[in-house]
XYZ file of C-alpha atoms in Angstrom:
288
model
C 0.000 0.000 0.000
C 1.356 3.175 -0.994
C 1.674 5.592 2.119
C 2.142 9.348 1.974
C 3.737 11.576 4.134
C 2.283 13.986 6.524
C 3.512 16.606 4.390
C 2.365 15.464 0.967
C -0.614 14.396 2.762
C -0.958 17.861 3.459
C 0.249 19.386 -0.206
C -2.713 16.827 -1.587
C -4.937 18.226 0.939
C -4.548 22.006 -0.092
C -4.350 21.187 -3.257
C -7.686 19.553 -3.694
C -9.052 22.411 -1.219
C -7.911 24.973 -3.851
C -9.054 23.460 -7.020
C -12.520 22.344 -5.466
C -12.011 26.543 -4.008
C -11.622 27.633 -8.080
C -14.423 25.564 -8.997
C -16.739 27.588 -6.679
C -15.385 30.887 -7.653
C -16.270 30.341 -10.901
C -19.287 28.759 -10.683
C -19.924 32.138 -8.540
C -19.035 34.490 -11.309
C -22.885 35.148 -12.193
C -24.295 38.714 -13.065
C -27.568 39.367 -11.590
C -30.058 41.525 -12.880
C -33.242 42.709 -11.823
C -35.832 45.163 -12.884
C -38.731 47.308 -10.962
C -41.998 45.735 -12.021
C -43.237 48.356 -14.092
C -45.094 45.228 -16.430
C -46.026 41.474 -16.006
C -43.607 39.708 -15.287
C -43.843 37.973 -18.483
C -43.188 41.636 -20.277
C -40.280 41.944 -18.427
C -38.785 38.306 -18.880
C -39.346 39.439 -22.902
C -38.246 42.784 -22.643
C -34.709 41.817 -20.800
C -33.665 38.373 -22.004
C -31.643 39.708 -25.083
C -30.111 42.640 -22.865
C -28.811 39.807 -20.850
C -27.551 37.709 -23.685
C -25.764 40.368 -25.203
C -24.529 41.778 -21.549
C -23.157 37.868 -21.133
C -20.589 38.343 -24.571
C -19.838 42.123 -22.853
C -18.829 41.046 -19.910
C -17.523 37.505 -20.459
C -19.614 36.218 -17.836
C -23.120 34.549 -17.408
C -25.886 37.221 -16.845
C -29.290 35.835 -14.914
C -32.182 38.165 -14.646
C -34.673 37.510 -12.016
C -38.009 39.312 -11.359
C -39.090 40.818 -8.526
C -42.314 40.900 -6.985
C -42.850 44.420 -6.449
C -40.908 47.899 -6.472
C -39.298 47.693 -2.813
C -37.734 44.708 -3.385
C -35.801 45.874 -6.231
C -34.742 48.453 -4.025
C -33.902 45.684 -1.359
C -32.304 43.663 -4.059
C -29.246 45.827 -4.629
C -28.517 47.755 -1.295
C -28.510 44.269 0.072
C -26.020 43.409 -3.146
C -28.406 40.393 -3.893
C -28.272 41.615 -7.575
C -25.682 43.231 -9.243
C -27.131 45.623 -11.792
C -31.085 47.367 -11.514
C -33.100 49.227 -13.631
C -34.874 51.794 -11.462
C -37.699 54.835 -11.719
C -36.290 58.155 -10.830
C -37.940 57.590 -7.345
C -36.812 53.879 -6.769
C -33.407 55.115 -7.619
C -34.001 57.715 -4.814
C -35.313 55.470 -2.722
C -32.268 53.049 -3.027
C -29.806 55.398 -2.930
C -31.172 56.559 0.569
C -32.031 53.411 1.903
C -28.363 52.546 1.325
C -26.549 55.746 2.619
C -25.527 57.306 -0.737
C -24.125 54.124 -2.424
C -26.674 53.177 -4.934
C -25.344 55.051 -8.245
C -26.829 55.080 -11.206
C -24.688 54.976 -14.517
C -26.875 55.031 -17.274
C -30.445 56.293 -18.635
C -32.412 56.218 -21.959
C -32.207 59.466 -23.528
C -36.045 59.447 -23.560
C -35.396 60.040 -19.497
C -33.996 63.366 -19.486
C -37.544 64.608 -20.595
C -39.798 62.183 -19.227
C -44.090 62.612 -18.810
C -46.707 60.953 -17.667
C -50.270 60.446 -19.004
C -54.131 60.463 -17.436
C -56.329 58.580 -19.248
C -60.363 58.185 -19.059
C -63.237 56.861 -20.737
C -63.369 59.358 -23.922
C -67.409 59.801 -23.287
C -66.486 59.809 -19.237
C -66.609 63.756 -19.016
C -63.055 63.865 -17.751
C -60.970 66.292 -19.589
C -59.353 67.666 -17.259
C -57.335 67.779 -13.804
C -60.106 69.652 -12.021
C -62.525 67.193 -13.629
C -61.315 64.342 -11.573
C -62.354 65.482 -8.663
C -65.312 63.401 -7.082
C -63.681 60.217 -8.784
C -62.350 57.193 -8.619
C -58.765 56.946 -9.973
C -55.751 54.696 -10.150
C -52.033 55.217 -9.701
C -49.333 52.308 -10.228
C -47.159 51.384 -8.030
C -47.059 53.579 -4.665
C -42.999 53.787 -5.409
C -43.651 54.609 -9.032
C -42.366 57.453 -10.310
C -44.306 57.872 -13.574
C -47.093 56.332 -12.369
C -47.621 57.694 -8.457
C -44.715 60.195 -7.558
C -45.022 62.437 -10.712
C -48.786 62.645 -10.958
C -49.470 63.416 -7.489
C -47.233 66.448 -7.749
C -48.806 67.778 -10.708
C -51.852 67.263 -8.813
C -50.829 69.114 -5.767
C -49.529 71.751 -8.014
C -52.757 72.084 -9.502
C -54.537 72.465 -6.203
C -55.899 69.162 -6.170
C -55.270 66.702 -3.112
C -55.885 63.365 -4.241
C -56.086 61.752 -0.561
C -59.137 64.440 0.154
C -60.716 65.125 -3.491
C -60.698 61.962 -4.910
C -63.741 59.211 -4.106
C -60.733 56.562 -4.309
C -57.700 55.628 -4.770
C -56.247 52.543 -6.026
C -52.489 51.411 -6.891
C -53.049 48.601 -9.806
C -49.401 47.866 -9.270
C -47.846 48.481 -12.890
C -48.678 50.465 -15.780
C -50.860 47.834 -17.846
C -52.814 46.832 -14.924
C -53.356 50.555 -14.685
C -54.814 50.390 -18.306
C -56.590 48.098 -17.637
C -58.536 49.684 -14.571
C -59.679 52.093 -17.171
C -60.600 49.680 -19.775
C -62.858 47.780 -17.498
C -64.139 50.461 -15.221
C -63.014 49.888 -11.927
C -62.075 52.982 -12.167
C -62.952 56.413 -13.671
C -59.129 57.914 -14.332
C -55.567 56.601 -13.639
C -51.994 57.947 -14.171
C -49.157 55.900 -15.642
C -45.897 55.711 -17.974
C -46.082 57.615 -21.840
C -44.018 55.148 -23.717
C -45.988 52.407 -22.176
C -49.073 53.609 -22.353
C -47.894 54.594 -26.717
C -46.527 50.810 -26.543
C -50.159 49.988 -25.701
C -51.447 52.404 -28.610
C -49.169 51.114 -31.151
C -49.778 47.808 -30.608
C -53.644 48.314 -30.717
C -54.353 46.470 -27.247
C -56.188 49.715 -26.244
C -58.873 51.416 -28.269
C -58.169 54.863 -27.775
C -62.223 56.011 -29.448
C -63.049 54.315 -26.257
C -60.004 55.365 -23.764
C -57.767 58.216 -23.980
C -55.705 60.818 -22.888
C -56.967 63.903 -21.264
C -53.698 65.004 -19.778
C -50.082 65.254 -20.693
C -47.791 66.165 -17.820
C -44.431 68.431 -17.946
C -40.835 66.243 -18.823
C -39.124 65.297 -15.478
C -35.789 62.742 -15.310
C -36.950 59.024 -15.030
C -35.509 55.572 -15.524
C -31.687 54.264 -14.716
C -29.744 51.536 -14.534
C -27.994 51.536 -11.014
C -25.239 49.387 -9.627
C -23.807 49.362 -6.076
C -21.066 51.543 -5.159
C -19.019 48.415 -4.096
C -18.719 46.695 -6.836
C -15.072 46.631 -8.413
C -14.663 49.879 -10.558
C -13.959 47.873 -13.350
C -16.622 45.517 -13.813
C -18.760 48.705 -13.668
C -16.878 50.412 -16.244
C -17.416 47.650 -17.897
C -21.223 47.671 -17.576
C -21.600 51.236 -18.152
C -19.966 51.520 -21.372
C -21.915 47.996 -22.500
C -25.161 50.023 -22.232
C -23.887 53.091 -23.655
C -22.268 51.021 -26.647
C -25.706 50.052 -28.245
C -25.915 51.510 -31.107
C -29.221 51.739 -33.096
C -27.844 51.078 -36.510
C -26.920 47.499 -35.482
C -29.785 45.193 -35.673
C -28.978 42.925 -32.602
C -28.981 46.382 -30.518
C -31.598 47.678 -32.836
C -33.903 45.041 -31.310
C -32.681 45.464 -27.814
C -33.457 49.015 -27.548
C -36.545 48.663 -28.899
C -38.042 45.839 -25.951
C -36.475 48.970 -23.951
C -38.750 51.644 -25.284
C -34.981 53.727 -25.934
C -33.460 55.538 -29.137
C -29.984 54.757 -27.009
C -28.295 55.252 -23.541
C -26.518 58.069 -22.172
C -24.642 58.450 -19.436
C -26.101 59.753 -15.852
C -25.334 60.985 -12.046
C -27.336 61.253 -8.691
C -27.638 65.153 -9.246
C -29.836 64.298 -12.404
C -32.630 62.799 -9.400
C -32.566 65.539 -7.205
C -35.884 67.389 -8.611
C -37.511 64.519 -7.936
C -36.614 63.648 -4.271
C -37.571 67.489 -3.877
C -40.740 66.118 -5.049
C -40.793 63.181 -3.515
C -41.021 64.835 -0.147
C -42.981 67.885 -1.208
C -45.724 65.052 -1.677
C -44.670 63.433 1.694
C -43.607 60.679 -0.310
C -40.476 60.263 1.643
């Protein structure tokens, strides 16, 4: 019987503890994405499974995205570092980046997000046509951490003179933008608030007849959407990220295709500072 000594015992030992410790750290080398859930899950399965193919041959490494089940636990998801890269509303973003002292950061936006809007819409032979008209009624938001949906809207409305906690018959949060659709389209409510380029993505693929439903009210641009990492993540990987997004290009068809599932003509780059208006806002509405 072959016998080994206590040292190569020990070599074989460390060894074996190093390979089996390489194996792990590889198997470990997984990119995790996650979105707010601004759509069905389905939607956003759809939407982000070719960003995360093309983000794998970017970054050389494999990219997983995960829904979440509502908008705080995307903002859980990465100040707890349980994913690596988010895409955020303006307010989620704000939300994050207090929750985690400052070190939420978000590196890149659509260039549809430096002028963002939102949209009412009604029943077209409802009588609303206006802000002041939807007083008495019952209306929708999103998401209560929505920013195009809830944050946004409410200001406008407060700006306008209108409280919706004290003129409004109800309120409901459907959650995401086509549920808020929907609310309209079936009654349960008489006006809701929610996302432009959604509510267009809706219009342009005729799944809402807008003789029946339409808009009454546009709101004034405000900064939206990001994609946000955490601050501790190695500088280089989010380089790395950063200039993957800002890299598609529209007149390449893969990218083409991408940007399109993203509602975005192409990325730019973004900072914190871009968000301030709308944590001003935030708390004007005693949102935060």
């Amino acid at each position: 019987m072959l016998s080994l000594s206590p040292s190569r015992t020990f070599k074989s030992l460390l060894t074996c503890a190093l390979l089996a410790f390489g194996a792990m750290a590889h198997a470990q080398q997984v990119f995790r994405v996650t979105t707010i859930p601004e759509e069905a899950a389905t939607e956003q399965v759809r939407k982000f499974t070719p960003l995360a193919a093309y983000l794998e041959k970017q970054l050389g490494m494999k990219v997983e995205f995960t829904p979440v089940s509502d908008y705080p636990a995307a903002v859980e998801a990465l100040v707890n570092k349980k994913v690596d890269l988010v895409w955020f509303g303006g307010f989620t973003f704000v939300q994050a980046n207090l929750r985690s002292g400052g070190k939420v950061i978000p590196i890149a936006q659509r260039e549809e997000d430096t002028r963002f809007q939102s949209v009412f819409i009604a029943k077209t032979d409802s009588g609303i046509k206006s802000l002041a008209a939807m007083k008495g009624k019952q209306v929708s938001f999103g998401s209560q951490s929505s920013t195009s949906g809830h944050l946004m809207p409410r200001s406008f409305l407060l700006a306008a003179g209108i409280d919706p906690d004290k003129d409004f018959k109800r309120v409901a949060y459907s959650g995401a933008h086509d549920a808020t659709i929907a609310s309209v389209v079936s009654g349960k409510v008489d006006a809701a608030a929610l996302d432009i380029t959604v509510w267009r993505k809706f219009v342009g693929e005729n799944r809402v007849d807008t003789k029946a439903v339409d808009v009454f009210y546009t709101t004034p641009p405000y900064f939206n959407y990001n994609w946000s990492v955490h601050a501790d993540m190695p500088a280089a990987l989010r380089e790395k990220v950063k200039t993957a997004l800002l890299a598609l290009d529209p007149a390449h068809p893969e990218h083409a295709e991408i940007l399109r599932l993203n509602r975005a003509t192409r990325y730019i780059a973004t900072t914190p500072e871009n968000y301030k208006g709308l944590e001003a806002a935030a708390r004007s509405a005693g949102l935060l």
